[in-house]
mmCIF file of C-alpha atoms in Angstrom:
data_model
loop_
_atom_site.group_PDB
_atom_site.id
_atom_site.type_symbol
_atom_site.label_atom_id
_atom_site.label_comp_id
_atom_site.label_asym_id
_atom_site.label_seq_id
_atom_site.Cartn_x
_atom_site.Cartn_y
_atom_site.Cartn_z
ATOM 1 C CA MET G 1 71.025 170.164 -154.817
ATOM 2 C CA LYS G 2 69.961 172.554 -152.062
ATOM 3 C CA LYS G 3 66.340 172.232 -153.201
ATOM 4 C CA TRP G 4 66.405 168.423 -152.951
ATOM 5 C CA LEU G 5 68.163 168.584 -149.587
ATOM 6 C CA SER G 6 65.437 170.916 -148.335
ATOM 7 C CA ILE G 7 62.713 168.516 -149.512
ATOM 8 C CA VAL G 8 64.412 165.526 -147.833
ATOM 9 C CA LEU G 9 64.797 167.418 -144.569
ATOM 10 C CA THR G 10 61.142 168.482 -144.678
ATOM 11 C CA VAL G 11 60.002 164.868 -145.151
ATOM 12 C CA VAL G 12 62.266 163.604 -142.371
ATOM 13 C CA LEU G 13 61.062 166.304 -139.998
ATOM 14 C CA GLY G 14 57.428 165.536 -140.883
ATOM 15 C CA VAL G 15 57.865 161.824 -140.197
ATOM 16 C CA SER G 16 59.698 162.570 -136.971
ATOM 17 C CA LEU G 17 56.933 164.933 -135.856
ATOM 18 C CA LEU G 18 54.199 162.373 -136.606
ATOM 19 C CA THR G 19 56.121 159.646 -134.815
ATOM 20 C CA GLY G 20 56.652 161.968 -131.896
ATOM 21 C CA ILE G 21 52.915 162.717 -131.681
ATOM 22 C CA GLN G 22 52.043 159.021 -131.738
ATOM 23 C CA GLU G 23 54.656 158.183 -129.131
ATOM 24 C CA SER G 24 53.453 161.071 -126.977
ATOM 25 C CA ALA G 25 49.857 159.815 -127.216
ATOM 26 C CA GLU G 26 50.896 156.285 -126.261
ATOM 27 C CA ALA G 27 52.950 157.613 -123.366
ATOM 28 C CA LYS G 28 49.987 159.626 -122.110
ATOM 29 C CA ALA G 29 47.527 156.743 -122.294
ATOM 30 C CA GLY G 30 47.788 153.904 -119.827
ATOM 31 C CA SER G 31 49.811 150.781 -120.481
ATOM 32 C CA LYS G 32 48.264 148.215 -122.807
ATOM 33 C CA PHE G 33 47.059 144.934 -121.360
ATOM 34 C CA SER G 34 45.810 141.822 -123.135
ATOM 35 C CA VAL G 35 42.191 140.675 -123.010
ATOM 36 C CA LYS G 36 40.001 138.120 -124.743
ATOM 37 C CA LEU G 37 36.768 138.834 -126.576
ATOM 38 C CA GLU G 38 33.755 137.392 -124.789
ATOM 39 C CA LYS G 39 30.925 138.999 -126.736
ATOM 40 C CA CYS G 40 30.384 141.418 -129.615
ATOM 41 C CA ILE G 41 27.694 144.002 -128.815
ATOM 42 C CA ASP G 42 27.819 146.735 -131.456
ATOM 43 C CA GLY G 43 30.211 148.987 -133.357
ATOM 44 C CA ASP G 44 31.674 150.675 -130.287
ATOM 45 C CA THR G 45 30.909 148.239 -127.459
ATOM 46 C CA ALA G 46 32.065 144.732 -126.591
ATOM 47 C CA GLN G 47 32.579 142.482 -123.621
ATOM 48 C CA PHE G 48 36.118 141.414 -122.741
ATOM 49 C CA SER G 49 37.726 139.190 -120.152
ATOM 50 C CA LYS G 50 39.116 140.955 -117.056
ATOM 51 C CA VAL G 51 37.050 144.138 -117.551
ATOM 52 C CA GLY G 52 33.549 143.146 -118.692
ATOM 53 C CA ARG G 53 31.410 145.346 -120.922
ATOM 54 C CA THR G 54 33.596 147.996 -122.553
ATOM 55 C CA ARG G 55 32.697 151.219 -124.338
ATOM 56 C CA PHE G 56 35.352 152.173 -126.884
ATOM 57 C CA LEU G 57 36.824 155.523 -125.938
ATOM 58 C CA TYR G 58 35.936 158.703 -127.817
ATOM 59 C CA VAL G 59 34.150 157.244 -130.878
ATOM 60 C CA ASP G 60 30.415 157.036 -131.417
ATOM 61 C CA THR G 61 29.269 154.596 -134.095
ATOM 62 C CA PRO G 62 25.680 154.469 -135.427
ATOM 63 C CA GLU G 63 23.192 152.416 -133.407
ATOM 64 C CA SER G 64 22.636 148.823 -134.501
ATOM 65 C CA THR G 65 20.463 147.372 -131.717
ATOM 66 C CA ASN G 66 17.729 149.436 -130.048
ATOM 67 C CA LYS G 67 17.437 151.950 -132.865
ATOM 68 C CA ILE G 68 19.018 150.981 -136.161
ATOM 69 C CA GLU G 69 20.818 153.913 -137.791
ATOM 70 C CA PRO G 70 22.470 154.079 -141.242
ATOM 71 C CA TYR G 71 25.684 152.056 -141.291
ATOM 72 C CA GLY G 72 25.112 150.861 -137.730
ATOM 73 C CA LYS G 73 24.958 147.234 -138.813
ATOM 74 C CA GLU G 74 28.068 147.609 -140.976
ATOM 75 C CA ALA G 75 29.992 149.132 -138.090
ATOM 76 C CA SER G 76 28.852 146.380 -135.741
ATOM 77 C CA ALA G 77 29.635 143.597 -138.213
ATOM 78 C CA TYR G 78 33.080 145.020 -138.990
ATOM 79 C CA THR G 79 34.020 145.477 -135.336
ATOM 80 C CA CYS G 80 32.960 141.941 -134.514
ATOM 81 C CA ALA G 81 34.747 140.437 -137.520
ATOM 82 C CA VAL G 82 38.138 142.069 -136.900
ATOM 83 C CA MET G 83 38.100 141.264 -133.180
ATOM 84 C CA LYS G 84 37.197 137.621 -133.767
ATOM 85 C CA LYS G 85 40.019 137.252 -136.300
ATOM 86 C CA ALA G 86 42.578 139.070 -134.128
ATOM 87 C CA LYS G 87 45.577 137.208 -132.790
ATOM 88 C CA LYS G 88 45.950 139.764 -130.015
ATOM 89 C CA LEU G 89 43.486 142.140 -128.379
ATOM 90 C CA GLU G 90 44.678 144.855 -126.014
ATOM 91 C CA LEU G 91 43.070 147.677 -124.070
ATOM 92 C CA ALA G 92 44.501 150.855 -122.583
ATOM 93 C CA TYR G 93 42.883 153.205 -120.086
ATOM 94 C CA ASP G 94 43.002 156.958 -120.580
ATOM 95 C CA GLY G 95 41.672 158.898 -117.621
ATOM 96 C CA THR G 96 38.347 157.744 -116.158
ATOM 97 C CA LYS G 97 38.082 153.953 -116.254
ATOM 98 C CA LYS G 98 34.285 153.684 -115.982
ATOM 99 C CA ASP G 99 31.333 155.601 -117.404
ATOM 100 C CA LYS G 100 28.119 156.396 -115.509
ATOM 101 C CA TYR G 101 26.646 153.066 -116.610
ATOM 102 C CA GLY G 102 29.520 151.103 -115.102
ATOM 103 C CA ARG G 103 31.067 150.200 -118.444
ATOM 104 C CA THR G 104 34.829 150.137 -118.848
ATOM 105 C CA LEU G 105 36.236 152.959 -121.001
ATOM 106 C CA ALA G 106 39.310 152.083 -123.047
ATOM 107 C CA TRP G 107 41.266 152.338 -126.256
ATOM 108 C CA VAL G 108 41.072 149.063 -128.182
ATOM 109 C CA PHE G 109 44.015 147.653 -130.110
ATOM 110 C CA VAL G 110 43.602 144.837 -132.632
ATOM 111 C CA ASP G 111 46.950 143.211 -133.405
ATOM 112 C CA GLY G 112 48.638 146.435 -132.354
ATOM 113 C CA LYS G 113 46.446 148.795 -134.401
ATOM 114 C CA LEU G 114 44.006 151.254 -132.839
ATOM 115 C CA LEU G 115 40.495 150.024 -133.632
ATOM 116 C CA GLN G 116 38.940 153.453 -133.087
ATOM 117 C CA SER G 117 41.181 154.827 -135.836
ATOM 118 C CA ASP G 118 40.264 152.006 -138.205
ATOM 119 C CA LEU G 119 36.526 152.508 -137.642
ATOM 120 C CA THR G 120 36.833 156.258 -138.168
ATOM 121 C CA LYS G 121 38.771 155.941 -141.433
ATOM 122 C CA ARG G 122 36.152 153.541 -142.783
ATOM 123 C CA GLY G 123 33.388 156.060 -142.165
ATOM 124 C CA TYR G 124 31.746 154.084 -139.369
ATOM 125 C CA VAL G 125 32.000 156.876 -136.787
ATOM 126 C CA LYS G 126 29.278 159.526 -136.735
ATOM 127 C CA GLY G 127 30.945 161.696 -134.118
ATOM 128 C CA PHE G 128 33.019 161.900 -130.956
ATOM 129 C CA TYR G 129 32.028 162.182 -127.316
ATOM 130 C CA ASP G 130 34.459 164.406 -125.489
ATOM 131 C CA TYR G 131 34.502 163.969 -121.722
ATOM 132 C CA GLY G 132 38.173 164.699 -121.309
ATOM 133 C CA ASN G 133 41.486 165.357 -122.989
ATOM 134 C CA TYR G 134 42.114 161.991 -124.647
ATOM 135 C CA SER G 135 45.401 160.805 -126.086
ATOM 136 C CA TYR G 136 44.400 160.053 -129.688
ATOM 137 C CA GLU G 137 42.002 162.940 -130.346
ATOM 138 C CA SER G 138 44.153 164.609 -133.024
ATOM 139 C CA GLN G 139 44.670 161.339 -134.863
ATOM 140 C CA LEU G 140 40.954 160.528 -134.890
ATOM 141 C CA HIS G 141 39.972 163.972 -136.122
ATOM 142 C CA ALA G 142 42.424 163.507 -139.003
ATOM 143 C CA ASP G 143 40.902 160.059 -139.657
ATOM 144 C CA LEU G 144 37.392 161.552 -139.780
ATOM 145 C CA LYS G 145 38.550 164.184 -142.268
ATOM 146 C CA TYR G 146 40.010 161.374 -144.396
ATOM 147 C CA ALA G 147 36.684 159.475 -144.302
ATOM 148 C CA LYS G 148 34.737 162.552 -145.373
ATOM 149 C CA ASN G 149 37.182 163.554 -148.114
ATOM 150 C CA ASN G 150 37.210 160.016 -149.517
ATOM 151 C CA LYS G 151 33.454 159.451 -149.076
ATOM 152 C CA LYS G 152 33.704 156.419 -146.856
ATOM 153 C CA GLY G 153 30.752 154.718 -145.164
ATOM 154 C CA LEU G 154 28.407 157.296 -143.636
ATOM 155 C CA TYR G 155 29.952 159.984 -145.821
ATOM 156 C CA SER G 156 29.653 158.128 -149.124
ATOM 157 C CA GLY G 157 26.215 159.474 -149.957
ATOM 158 C CA LYS G 158 25.095 155.886 -150.552
ATOM 159 C CA LYS G 159 22.429 154.010 -148.636
ATOM 160 C CA SER G 160 23.651 151.294 -146.315
ATOM 161 C CA GLU G 161 23.185 147.819 -147.775
ATOM 162 C CA LEU G 162 22.053 146.550 -144.372
ATOM 163 C CA ASP G 163 19.567 149.339 -143.590
ATOM 164 C CA SER G 164 16.665 147.330 -144.969
ATOM 165 C CA PRO G 165 16.784 143.832 -143.465
ATOM 166 C CA PRO G 166 14.793 140.994 -145.058
ATOM 167 C CA VAL G 167 11.078 141.053 -144.248
ATOM 168 C CA PRO G 168 10.276 137.957 -142.210
ATOM 169 C CA ALA G 169 7.465 135.663 -143.196
ATOM 170 C CA LYS G 170 4.594 135.536 -140.731
ATOM 171 C CA GLY G 171 5.271 132.908 -138.100
ATOM 172 C CA GLU G 172 8.791 132.349 -139.435
ATOM 173 C CA LYS G 173 10.662 129.819 -137.295
ATOM 174 C CA PHE G 174 14.243 128.594 -137.264
ATOM 175 C CA LYS G 175 15.501 125.305 -135.918
ATOM 176 C CA ASN G 176 18.663 126.841 -134.448
ATOM 177 C CA CYS G 177 20.917 129.898 -134.612
ATOM 178 C CA THR G 178 22.954 128.486 -137.465
ATOM 179 C CA GLU G 179 19.835 128.460 -139.620
ATOM 180 C CA MET G 180 18.659 131.873 -138.423
ATOM 181 C CA ARG G 181 21.990 133.560 -139.191
ATOM 182 C CA LYS G 182 21.750 132.493 -142.815
ATOM 183 C CA LYS G 183 18.967 135.052 -143.155
ATOM 184 C CA TYR G 184 19.676 137.329 -140.180
ATOM 185 C CA PRO G 185 23.478 137.449 -139.713
ATOM 186 C CA ASN G 186 23.235 139.631 -136.579
ATOM 187 C CA GLY G 187 20.281 137.829 -135.020
ATOM 188 C CA VAL G 188 16.913 139.404 -134.195
ATOM 189 C CA LYS G 189 15.561 141.455 -131.301
ATOM 190 C CA LYS G 190 12.631 140.619 -129.054
ATOM 191 C CA GLY G 191 9.455 141.671 -130.834
ATOM 192 C CA HIS G 192 10.719 140.514 -134.222
ATOM 193 C CA PRO G 193 8.456 137.777 -135.741
ATOM 194 C CA ALA G 194 11.410 135.366 -135.880
ATOM 195 C CA TYR G 195 12.418 135.920 -132.230
ATOM 196 C CA GLU G 196 12.082 132.910 -129.914
ATOM 197 C CA PRO G 197 13.229 132.797 -126.275
ATOM 198 C CA LYS G 198 14.961 129.464 -126.842
ATOM 199 C CA HIS G 199 17.418 131.223 -129.186
ATOM 200 C CA ASP G 200 18.143 133.966 -126.638
ATOM 201 C CA ARG G 201 20.300 132.014 -124.202
ATOM 202 C CA ASP G 202 21.745 135.018 -122.364
ATOM 203 C CA LYS G 203 18.281 136.589 -122.017
ATOM 204 C CA ASP G 204 19.424 140.003 -123.293
ATOM 205 C CA GLY G 205 16.525 140.483 -125.706
ATOM 206 C CA VAL G 206 18.486 139.526 -128.816
ATOM 207 C CA ALA G 207 18.316 136.029 -130.279
ATOM 208 C CA CYS G 208 21.313 134.513 -132.036
ATOM 209 C CA GLU G 209 23.470 137.636 -131.936
ATOM 210 C CA LYS G 210 27.104 137.081 -132.791
#
């Protein structure tokens, strides 16, 4: 009986400690505020209403635009998909609100869940950038350990399915973005044989990006 009581108390104390850590992290970070998604950019960057272009705090996902890195396209596609499906998107500041490029720095919550944690657990985070003492550091380090132990994404030892995009036919043209995305789901960059200025309405060098 004493043994079982000891086990129960240990579990209760463990849950209480974890809850306390999470509550402490939330208390340390700034208050959450609602935003709307305006544009997906890559795995750790997006544009939101009220704050503009936003760099997700602490996490660094593989590149998917200027220099394509393994699992960069998966990270970008996943981030975009979950944010577009979300019923509620929230941000929270944690220290410095802007980086040296003028981008907003914030924690991102998708329907109440920390997106940075989700990306890390799925193996879409290659590392962390540490410019301060952030609220969810301990949680994200535990998430990265989980991804490595369970061979997720970057840590699976498998080649990314999106690392080798289809080879375009010479002079390949598409009538509109709907047609282009059937072959190139994330659009194409300037310099790609299928790139046409008419499909790059925001003039950012990427045609038909999501």
